[in-house]
CSV table of C-alpha atoms and ligand atoms in Angstrom, one decimal:
chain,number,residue,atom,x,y,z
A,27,UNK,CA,-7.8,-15.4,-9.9
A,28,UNK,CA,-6.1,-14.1,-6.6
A,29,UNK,CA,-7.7,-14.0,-3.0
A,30,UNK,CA,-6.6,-10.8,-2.2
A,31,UNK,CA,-8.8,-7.8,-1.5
A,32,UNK,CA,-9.9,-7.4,-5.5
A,33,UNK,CA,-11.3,-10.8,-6.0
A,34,UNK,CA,-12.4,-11.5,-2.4
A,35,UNK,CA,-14.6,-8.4,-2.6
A,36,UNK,CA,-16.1,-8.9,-6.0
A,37,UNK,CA,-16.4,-12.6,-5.5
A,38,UNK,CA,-18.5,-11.6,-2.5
A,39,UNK,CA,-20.9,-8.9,-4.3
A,40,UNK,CA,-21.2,-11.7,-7.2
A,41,UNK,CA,-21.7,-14.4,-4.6
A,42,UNK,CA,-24.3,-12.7,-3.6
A,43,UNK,CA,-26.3,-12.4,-6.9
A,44,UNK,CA,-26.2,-15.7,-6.8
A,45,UNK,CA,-23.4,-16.3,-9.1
A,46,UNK,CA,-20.8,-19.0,-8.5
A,47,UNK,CA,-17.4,-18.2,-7.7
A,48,UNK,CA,-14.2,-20.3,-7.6
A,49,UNK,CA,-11.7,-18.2,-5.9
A,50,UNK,CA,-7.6,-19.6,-7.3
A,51,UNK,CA,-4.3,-18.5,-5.7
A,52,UNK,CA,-0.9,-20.1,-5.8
A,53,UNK,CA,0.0,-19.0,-2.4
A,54,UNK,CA,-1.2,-21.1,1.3
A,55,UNK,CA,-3.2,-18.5,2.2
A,56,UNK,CA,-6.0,-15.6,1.1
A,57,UNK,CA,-5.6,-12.2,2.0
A,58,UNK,CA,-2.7,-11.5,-0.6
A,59,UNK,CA,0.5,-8.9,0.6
A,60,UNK,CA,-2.0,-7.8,3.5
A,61,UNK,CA,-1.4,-11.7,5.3
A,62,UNK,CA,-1.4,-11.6,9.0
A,63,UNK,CA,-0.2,-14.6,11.3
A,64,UNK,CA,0.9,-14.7,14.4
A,65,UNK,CA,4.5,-15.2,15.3
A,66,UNK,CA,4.7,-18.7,16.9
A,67,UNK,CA,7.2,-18.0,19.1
A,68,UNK,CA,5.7,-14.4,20.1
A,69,UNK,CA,2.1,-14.8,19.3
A,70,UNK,CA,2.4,-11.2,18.0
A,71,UNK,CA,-0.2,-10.5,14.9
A,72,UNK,CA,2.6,-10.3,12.0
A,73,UNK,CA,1.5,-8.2,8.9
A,74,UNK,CA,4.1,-10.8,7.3
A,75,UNK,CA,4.4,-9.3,3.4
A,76,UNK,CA,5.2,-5.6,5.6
A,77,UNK,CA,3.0,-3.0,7.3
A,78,UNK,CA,-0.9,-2.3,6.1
A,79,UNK,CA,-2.7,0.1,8.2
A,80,UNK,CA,-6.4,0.6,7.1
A,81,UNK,CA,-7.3,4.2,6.3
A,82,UNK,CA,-10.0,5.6,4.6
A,83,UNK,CA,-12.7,8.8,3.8
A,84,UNK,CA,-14.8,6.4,2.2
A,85,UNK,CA,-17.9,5.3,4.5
A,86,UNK,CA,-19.1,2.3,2.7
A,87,UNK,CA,-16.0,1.0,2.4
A,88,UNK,CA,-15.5,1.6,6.1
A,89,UNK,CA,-18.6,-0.3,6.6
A,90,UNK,CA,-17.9,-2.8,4.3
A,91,UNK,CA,-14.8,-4.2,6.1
A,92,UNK,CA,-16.5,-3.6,9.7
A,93,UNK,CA,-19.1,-5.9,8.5
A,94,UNK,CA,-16.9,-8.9,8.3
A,95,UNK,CA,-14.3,-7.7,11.2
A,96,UNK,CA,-14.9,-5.1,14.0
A,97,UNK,CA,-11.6,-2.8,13.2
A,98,UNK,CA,-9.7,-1.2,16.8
A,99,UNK,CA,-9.0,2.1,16.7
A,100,UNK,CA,-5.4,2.4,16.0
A,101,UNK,CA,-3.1,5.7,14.6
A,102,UNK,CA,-0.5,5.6,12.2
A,103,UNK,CA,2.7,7.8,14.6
A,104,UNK,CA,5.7,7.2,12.5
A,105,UNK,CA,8.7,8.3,13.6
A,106,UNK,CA,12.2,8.9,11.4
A,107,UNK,CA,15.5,8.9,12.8
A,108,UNK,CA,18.3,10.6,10.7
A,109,UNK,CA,21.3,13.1,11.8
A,110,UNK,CA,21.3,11.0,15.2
A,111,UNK,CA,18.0,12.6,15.9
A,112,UNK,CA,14.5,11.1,16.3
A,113,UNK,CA,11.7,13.1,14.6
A,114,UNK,CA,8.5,12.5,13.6
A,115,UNK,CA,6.5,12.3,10.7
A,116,UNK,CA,4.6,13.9,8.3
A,117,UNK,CA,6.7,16.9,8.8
A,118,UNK,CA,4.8,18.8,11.8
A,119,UNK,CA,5.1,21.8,13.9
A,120,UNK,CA,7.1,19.6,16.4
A,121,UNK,CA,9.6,18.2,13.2
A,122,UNK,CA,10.1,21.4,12.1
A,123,UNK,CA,11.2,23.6,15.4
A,124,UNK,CA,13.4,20.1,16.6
A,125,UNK,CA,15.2,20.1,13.3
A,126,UNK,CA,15.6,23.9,13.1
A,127,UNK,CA,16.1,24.3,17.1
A,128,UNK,CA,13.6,27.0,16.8
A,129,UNK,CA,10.0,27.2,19.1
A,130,UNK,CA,8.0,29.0,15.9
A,131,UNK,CA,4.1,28.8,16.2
A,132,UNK,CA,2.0,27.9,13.2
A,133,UNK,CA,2.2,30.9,11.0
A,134,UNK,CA,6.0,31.6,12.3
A,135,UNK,CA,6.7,28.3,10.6
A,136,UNK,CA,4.4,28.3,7.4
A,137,UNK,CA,6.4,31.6,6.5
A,138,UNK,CA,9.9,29.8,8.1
A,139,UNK,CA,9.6,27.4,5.2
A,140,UNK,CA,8.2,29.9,2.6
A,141,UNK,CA,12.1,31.3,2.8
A,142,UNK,CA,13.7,27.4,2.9
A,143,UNK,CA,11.1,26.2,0.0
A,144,UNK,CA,12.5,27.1,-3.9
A,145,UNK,CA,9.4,29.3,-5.3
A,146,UNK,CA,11.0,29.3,-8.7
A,147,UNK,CA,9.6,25.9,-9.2
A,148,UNK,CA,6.0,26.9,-10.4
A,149,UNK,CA,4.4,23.5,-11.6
A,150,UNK,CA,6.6,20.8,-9.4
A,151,UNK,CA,6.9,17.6,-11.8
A,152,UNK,CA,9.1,15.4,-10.4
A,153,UNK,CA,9.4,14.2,-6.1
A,154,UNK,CA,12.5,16.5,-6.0
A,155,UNK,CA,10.8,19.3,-7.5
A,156,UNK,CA,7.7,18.7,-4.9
A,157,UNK,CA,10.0,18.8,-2.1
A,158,UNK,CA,12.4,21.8,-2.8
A,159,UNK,CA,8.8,23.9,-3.5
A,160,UNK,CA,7.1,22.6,-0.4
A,161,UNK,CA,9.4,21.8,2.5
A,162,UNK,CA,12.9,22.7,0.8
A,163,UNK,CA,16.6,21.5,0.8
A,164,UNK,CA,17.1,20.7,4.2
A,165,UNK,CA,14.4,18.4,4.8
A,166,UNK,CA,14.2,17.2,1.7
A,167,UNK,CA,17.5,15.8,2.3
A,168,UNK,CA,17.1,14.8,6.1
A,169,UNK,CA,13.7,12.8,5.2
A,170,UNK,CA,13.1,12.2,1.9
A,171,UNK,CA,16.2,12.0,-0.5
A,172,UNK,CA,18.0,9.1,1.5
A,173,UNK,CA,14.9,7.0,1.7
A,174,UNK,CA,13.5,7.6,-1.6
A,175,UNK,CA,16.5,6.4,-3.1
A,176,UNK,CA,16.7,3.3,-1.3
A,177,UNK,CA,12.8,2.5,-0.8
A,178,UNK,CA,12.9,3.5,-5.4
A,179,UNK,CA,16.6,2.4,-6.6
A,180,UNK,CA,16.3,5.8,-8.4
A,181,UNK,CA,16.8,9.4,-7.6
A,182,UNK,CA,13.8,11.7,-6.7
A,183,UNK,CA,13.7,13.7,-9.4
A,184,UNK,CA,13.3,10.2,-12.1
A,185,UNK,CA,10.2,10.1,-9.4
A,186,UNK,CA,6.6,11.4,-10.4
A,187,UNK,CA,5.6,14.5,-7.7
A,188,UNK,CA,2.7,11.7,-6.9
A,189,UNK,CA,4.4,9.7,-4.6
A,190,UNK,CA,5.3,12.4,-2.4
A,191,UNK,CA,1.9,14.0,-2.4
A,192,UNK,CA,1.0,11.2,-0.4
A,193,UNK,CA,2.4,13.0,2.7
A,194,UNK,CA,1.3,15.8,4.0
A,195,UNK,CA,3.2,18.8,5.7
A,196,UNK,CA,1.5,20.2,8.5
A,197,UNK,CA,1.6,23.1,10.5
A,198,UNK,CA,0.3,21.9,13.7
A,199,UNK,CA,1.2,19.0,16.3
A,200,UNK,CA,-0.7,16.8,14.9
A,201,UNK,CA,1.7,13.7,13.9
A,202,UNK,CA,-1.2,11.4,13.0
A,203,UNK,CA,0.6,9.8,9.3
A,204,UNK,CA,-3.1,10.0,7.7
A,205,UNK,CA,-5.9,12.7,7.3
A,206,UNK,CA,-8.0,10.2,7.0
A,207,UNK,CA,-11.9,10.4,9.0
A,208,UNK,CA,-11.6,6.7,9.5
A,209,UNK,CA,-8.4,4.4,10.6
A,210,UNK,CA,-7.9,1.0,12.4
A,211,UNK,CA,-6.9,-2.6,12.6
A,212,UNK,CA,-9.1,-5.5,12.0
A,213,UNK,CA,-9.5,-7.1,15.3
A,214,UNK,CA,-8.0,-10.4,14.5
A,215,UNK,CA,-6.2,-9.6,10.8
A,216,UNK,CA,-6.4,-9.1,7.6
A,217,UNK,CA,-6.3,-12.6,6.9
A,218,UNK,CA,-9.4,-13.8,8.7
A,219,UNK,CA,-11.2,-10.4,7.5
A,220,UNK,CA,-10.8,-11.9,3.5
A,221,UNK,CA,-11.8,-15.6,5.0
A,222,UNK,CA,-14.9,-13.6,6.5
A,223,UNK,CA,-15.4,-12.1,3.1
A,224,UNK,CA,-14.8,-15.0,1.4
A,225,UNK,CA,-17.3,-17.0,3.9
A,226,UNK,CA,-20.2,-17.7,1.3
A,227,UNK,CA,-22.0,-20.9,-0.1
A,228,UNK,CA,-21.1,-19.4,-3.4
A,229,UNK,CA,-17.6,-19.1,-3.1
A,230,UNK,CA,-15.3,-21.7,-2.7
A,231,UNK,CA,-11.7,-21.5,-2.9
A,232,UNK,CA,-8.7,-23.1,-4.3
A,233,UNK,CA,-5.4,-22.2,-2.8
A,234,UNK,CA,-2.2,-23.6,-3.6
A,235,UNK,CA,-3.8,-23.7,-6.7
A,236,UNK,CA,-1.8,-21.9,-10.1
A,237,UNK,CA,-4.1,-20.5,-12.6
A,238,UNK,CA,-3.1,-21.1,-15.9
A,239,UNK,CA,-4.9,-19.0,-19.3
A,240,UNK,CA,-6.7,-22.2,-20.4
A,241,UNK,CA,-8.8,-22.3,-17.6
A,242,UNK,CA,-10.7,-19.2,-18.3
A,243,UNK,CA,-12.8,-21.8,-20.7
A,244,UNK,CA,-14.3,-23.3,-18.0
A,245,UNK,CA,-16.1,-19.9,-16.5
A,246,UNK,CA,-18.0,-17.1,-17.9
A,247,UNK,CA,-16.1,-14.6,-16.9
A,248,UNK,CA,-12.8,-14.5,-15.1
A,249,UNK,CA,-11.2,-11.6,-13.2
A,250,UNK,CA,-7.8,-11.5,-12.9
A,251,UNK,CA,-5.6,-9.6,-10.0
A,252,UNK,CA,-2.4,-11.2,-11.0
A,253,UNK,CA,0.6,-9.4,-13.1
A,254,UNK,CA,-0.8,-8.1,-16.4
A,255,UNK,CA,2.3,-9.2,-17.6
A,256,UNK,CA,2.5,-12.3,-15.8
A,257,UNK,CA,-0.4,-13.0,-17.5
A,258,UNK,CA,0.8,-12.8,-20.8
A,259,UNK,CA,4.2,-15.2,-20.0
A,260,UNK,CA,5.9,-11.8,-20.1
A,261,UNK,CA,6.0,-12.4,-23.6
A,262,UNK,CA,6.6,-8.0,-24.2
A,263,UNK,CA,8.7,-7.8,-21.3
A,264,UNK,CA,8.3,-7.2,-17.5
A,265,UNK,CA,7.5,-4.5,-15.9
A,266,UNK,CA,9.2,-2.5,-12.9
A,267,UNK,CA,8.6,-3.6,-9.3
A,268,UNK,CA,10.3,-3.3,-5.9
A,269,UNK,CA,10.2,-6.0,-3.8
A,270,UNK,CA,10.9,-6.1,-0.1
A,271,UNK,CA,13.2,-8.3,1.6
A,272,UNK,CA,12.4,-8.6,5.6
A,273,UNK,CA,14.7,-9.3,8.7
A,274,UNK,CA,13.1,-10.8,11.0
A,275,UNK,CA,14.1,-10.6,14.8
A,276,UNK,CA,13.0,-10.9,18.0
A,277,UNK,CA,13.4,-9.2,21.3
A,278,UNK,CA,12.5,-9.3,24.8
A,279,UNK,CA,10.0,-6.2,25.9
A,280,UNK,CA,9.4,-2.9,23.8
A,281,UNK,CA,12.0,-2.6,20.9
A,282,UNK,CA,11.8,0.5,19.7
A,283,UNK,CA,8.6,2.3,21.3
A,284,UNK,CA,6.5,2.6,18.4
A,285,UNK,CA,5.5,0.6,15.2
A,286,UNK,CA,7.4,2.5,12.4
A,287,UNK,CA,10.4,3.8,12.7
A,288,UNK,CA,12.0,4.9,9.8
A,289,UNK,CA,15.8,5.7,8.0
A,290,UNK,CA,15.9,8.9,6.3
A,291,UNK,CA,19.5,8.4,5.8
A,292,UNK,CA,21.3,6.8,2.6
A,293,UNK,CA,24.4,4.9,4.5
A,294,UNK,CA,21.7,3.2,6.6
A,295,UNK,CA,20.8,-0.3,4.0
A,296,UNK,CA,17.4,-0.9,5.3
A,297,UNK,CA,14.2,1.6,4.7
A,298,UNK,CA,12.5,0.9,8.1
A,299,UNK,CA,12.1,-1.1,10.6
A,300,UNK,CA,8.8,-2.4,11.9
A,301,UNK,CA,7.5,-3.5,16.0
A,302,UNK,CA,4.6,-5.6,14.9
A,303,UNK,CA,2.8,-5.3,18.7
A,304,UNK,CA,2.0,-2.1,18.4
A,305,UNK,CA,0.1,-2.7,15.0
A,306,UNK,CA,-2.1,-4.0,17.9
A,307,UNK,CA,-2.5,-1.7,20.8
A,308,UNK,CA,-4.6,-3.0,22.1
A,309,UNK,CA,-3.0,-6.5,22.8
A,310,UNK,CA,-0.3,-7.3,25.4
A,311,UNK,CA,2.9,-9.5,24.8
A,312,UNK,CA,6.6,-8.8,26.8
A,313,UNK,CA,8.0,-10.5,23.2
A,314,UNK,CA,8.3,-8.6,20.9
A,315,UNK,CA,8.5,-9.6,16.7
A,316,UNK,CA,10.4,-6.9,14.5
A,317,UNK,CA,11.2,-6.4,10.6
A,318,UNK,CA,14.3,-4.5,9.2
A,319,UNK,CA,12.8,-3.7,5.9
A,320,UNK,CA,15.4,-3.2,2.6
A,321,UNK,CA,13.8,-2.8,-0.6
A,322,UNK,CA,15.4,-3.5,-4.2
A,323,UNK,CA,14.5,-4.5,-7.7
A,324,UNK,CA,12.0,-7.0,-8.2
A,325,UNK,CA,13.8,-10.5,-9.8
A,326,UNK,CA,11.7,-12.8,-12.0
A,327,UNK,CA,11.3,-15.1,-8.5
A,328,UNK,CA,10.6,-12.3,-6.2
A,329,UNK,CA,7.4,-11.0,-5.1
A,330,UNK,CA,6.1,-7.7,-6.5
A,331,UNK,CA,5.3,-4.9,-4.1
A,332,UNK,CA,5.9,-1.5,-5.6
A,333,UNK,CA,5.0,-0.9,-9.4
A,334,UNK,CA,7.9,1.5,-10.8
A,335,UNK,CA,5.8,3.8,-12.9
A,336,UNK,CA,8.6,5.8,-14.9
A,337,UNK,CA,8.5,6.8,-18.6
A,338,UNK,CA,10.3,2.9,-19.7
A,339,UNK,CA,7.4,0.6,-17.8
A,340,UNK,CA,4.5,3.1,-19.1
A,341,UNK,CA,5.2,2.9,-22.3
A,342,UNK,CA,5.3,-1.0,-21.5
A,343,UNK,CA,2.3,-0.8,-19.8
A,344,UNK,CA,0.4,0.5,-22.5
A,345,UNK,CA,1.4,-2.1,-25.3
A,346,UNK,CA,0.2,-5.3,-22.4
A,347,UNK,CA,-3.2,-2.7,-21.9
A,348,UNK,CA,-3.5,-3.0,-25.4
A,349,UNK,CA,-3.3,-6.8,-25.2
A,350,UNK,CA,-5.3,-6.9,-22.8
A,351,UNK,CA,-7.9,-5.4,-24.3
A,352,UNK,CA,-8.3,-7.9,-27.2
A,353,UNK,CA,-8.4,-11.1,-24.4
A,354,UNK,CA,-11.9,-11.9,-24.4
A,355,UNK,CA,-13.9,-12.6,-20.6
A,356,UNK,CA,-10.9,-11.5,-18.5
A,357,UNK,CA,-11.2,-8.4,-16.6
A,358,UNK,CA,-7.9,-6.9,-15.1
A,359,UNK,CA,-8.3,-6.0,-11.2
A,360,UNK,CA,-6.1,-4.5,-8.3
A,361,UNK,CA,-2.9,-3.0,-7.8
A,362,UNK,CA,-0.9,-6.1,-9.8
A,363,UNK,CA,-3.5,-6.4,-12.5
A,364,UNK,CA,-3.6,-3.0,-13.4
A,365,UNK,CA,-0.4,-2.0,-12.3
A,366,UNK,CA,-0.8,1.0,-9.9
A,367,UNK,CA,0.5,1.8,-6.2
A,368,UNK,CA,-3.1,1.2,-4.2
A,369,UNK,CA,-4.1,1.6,-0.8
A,370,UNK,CA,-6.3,-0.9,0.4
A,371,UNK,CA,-9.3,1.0,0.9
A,372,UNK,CA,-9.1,2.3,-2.9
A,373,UNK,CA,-8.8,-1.2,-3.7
A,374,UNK,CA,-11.4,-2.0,-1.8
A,375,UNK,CA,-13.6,0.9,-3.4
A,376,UNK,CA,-13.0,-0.1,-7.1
A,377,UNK,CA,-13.9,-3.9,-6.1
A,378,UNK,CA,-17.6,-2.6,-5.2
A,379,UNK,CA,-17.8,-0.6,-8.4
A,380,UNK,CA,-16.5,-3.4,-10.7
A,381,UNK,CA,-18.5,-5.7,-9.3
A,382,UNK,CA,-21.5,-3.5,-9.6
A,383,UNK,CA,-20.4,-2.7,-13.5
A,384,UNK,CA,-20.2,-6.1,-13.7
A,385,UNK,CA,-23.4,-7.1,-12.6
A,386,UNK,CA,-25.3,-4.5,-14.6
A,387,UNK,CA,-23.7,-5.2,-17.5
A,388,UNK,CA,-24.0,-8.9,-16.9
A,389,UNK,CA,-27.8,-8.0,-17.0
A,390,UNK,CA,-28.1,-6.3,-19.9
A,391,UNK,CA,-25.9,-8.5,-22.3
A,392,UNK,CA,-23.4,-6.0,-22.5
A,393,UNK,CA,-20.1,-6.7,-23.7
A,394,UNK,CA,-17.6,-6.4,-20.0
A,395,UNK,CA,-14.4,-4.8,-20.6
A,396,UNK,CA,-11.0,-5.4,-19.5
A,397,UNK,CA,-10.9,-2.5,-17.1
A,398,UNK,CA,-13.0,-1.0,-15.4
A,399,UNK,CA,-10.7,1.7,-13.8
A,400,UNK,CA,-7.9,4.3,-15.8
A,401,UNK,CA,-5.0,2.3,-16.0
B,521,UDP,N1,9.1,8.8,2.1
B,521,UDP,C1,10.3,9.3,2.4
B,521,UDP,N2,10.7,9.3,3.7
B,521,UDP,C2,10.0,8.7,4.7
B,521,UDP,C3,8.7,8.2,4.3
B,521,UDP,C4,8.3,8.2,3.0
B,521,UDP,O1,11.1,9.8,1.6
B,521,UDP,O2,10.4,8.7,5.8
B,521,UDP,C5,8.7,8.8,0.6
B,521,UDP,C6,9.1,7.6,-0.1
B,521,UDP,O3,9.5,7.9,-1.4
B,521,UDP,C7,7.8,6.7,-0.1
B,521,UDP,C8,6.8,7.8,-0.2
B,521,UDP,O4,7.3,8.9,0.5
B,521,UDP,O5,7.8,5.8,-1.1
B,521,UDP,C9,5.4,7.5,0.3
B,521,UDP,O6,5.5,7.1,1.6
B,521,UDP,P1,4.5,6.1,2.3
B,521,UDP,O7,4.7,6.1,3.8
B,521,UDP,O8,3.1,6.4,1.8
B,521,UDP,O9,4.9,4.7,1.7
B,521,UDP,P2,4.4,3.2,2.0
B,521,UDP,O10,4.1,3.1,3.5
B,521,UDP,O11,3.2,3.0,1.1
B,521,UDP,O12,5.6,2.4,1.6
């Protein structure tokens, strides 16, 4: 059930021990939020639930989606614009001397924001607390509080130190958004990479298609990459998301010079806003397709992006973990059906491994359980 990354990928690895697979989503096309069409009007490759750039340490996983799609190299250079300034992103040498009008070299600045950071905070628990200890109040509040609040609905310190860990802070020039070993864009999308993936005689798909819990009769096994609530009706309640709401608009020639530009600042509504061409460097169009991106609270209709993981929707998640648990041939898969904030390529990762639990247990008669990851 979905035909996103989770399914596509162990439907694939299943397919290929010879087991059948029926592949169900509701929506017109596979691929899930990473969908990619191009603009009719522009014929710019639109990444059309918001931006996914492939990044990864992981080698097989590299290879994995390089079998079905050659990926082009392409690097993540965000840029932020707050106090009527342009900066760039992570925080870098460069961010740091433009924003303190200062020409400091790498250990000038590492001690530079040893006097701005707050040492007092010893274990940092909350994304304030992580940002006061590691870059302190200034840029805290030129990059992160503004946007935090409006990408969350919540202040930083109701935020786990997590989130913001995903950034680094780096003493150098280099402005490249990942430390990743591998990064790219698959040639011609994300979407025809899952239809490559998908491409088996042992996998056929159903889109369009709702999947509803008394279908699971009909197959010996069923993973699921849908809400866990959603799931169970909602019966306990629903958990947190943010959703996205996107602007789109077009312009003649090069917008806004790069592909992320974001709003550190809290009068600005929207969180970013995103030049789809230059996802794709390597193509050419004068027309150019753009998204303002505003983020809010997830409605019953809406489409979830962002699991909210604070103290309320954990204890939440726990009781529908517990449910989930007693459902017998479902396991729960992927950032909706285990309720966690995952990049692609750790998506892709824990596809492989279920499917190879899977399989092994399969073999061995082995009862399968409901996750196969820490939820
Ligand atoms: N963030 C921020 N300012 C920025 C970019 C990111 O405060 O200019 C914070 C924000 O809370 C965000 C988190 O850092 O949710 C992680 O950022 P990332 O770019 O990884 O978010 P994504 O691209 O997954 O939305």
């Amino acid at each position: 059930m979905g035909a996103g990354f989770s399914c596509a990928v162990i439907g694939r690895k299943l397919a290929e021990a010879n087991h059948q697979v029926t592949i169900v989503d509701s929506r017109p096309h596979v691929a899930g939020n990473c969908h990619t069409e191009r603009d009719s009007g522009t014929d710019v490759m639109v990444h059309v639930y918001g931006p996914h750039i492939f990044h990864t340490d992981d080698q097989e996983v590299w290879k994995y989606v390089n079998r079905f799609m050659p990926f082009k190299p392409y690097t993540n250079r965000v840029k932020t614009t707050s106090c009527g300034q342009v900066f760039s992103l992570p925080i870098n040498l460069h961010t740091i001397n433009q924003f303190f009008g200062k020409t400091m070299r790498p250990e000038e600045a590492r001690e530079f924001i040893e006097t701005q950071a707050d040492t007092s905070i010893e274990n940092p628990q909350t994304f304030e607390e992580q940002a006061l200890r590691f870059v302190g109040k200034d840029l805290y509040e030129a990059f992160f509080k503004g946007y935090t609040q409006k990408q969350w609905g919540c202040h930083p310190s109701e935020l786990p130190a997590s989130i913001l860990k995903r950034l680094p802070v780096r003493f150098n020039y280099n402005d490249n958004y990942f430390f990743h070993r591998y990064q790219g864009m698959p040639e011609h999308g994300y979407t025809q990479l899952v239809e490559g993936i998908l491409d088996h005689p042992n996998i056929s798909v159903h889109l369009n298609t709702r999947f509803t819990r008394d279908q699971i009769d009909g197959y010996d096994h069923v993973f699921f990459s849908g809400p866990l609530d959603g799931f169970f009706d909602y019966e306990l309640g629903r958990l947190g998301y943010r959703t996205l709401d996107f602007e789109k608009f077009t312009y003649q020639g090069d917008y806004q010079g790069c592909a992320v530009m974001n709003y550190g600042e809290e009068g600005v509504p929207y969180t970013r806003i995103t030049e789809h061409k230059h996802f794709s460097p390597w193509e050419e169009h004068e027309a150019s397709t753009c998204y303002k991106e505003y983020s809010r609270a997830c409605g019953e209709e809406d489409i979830p992006y962002y699991p909210v993981r604070l103290v309320e929707e954990k204890a939440l998640l726990a009781d529908y973990v517990a449910k989930a648990r007693e459902v017998e041939k479902v396991t729960f898969v992927g950032r909706l059906g285990t309720y966690r904030y995952l990049d692609m390529d750790v998506t892709i990762r824990e596809a492989l491994d279920t499917a190879r639990g899977f399989l092994e247990r399969a073999a061995n008669d082995e009862p399968i359980p409901a996750f196969f990851v820490e939820v």
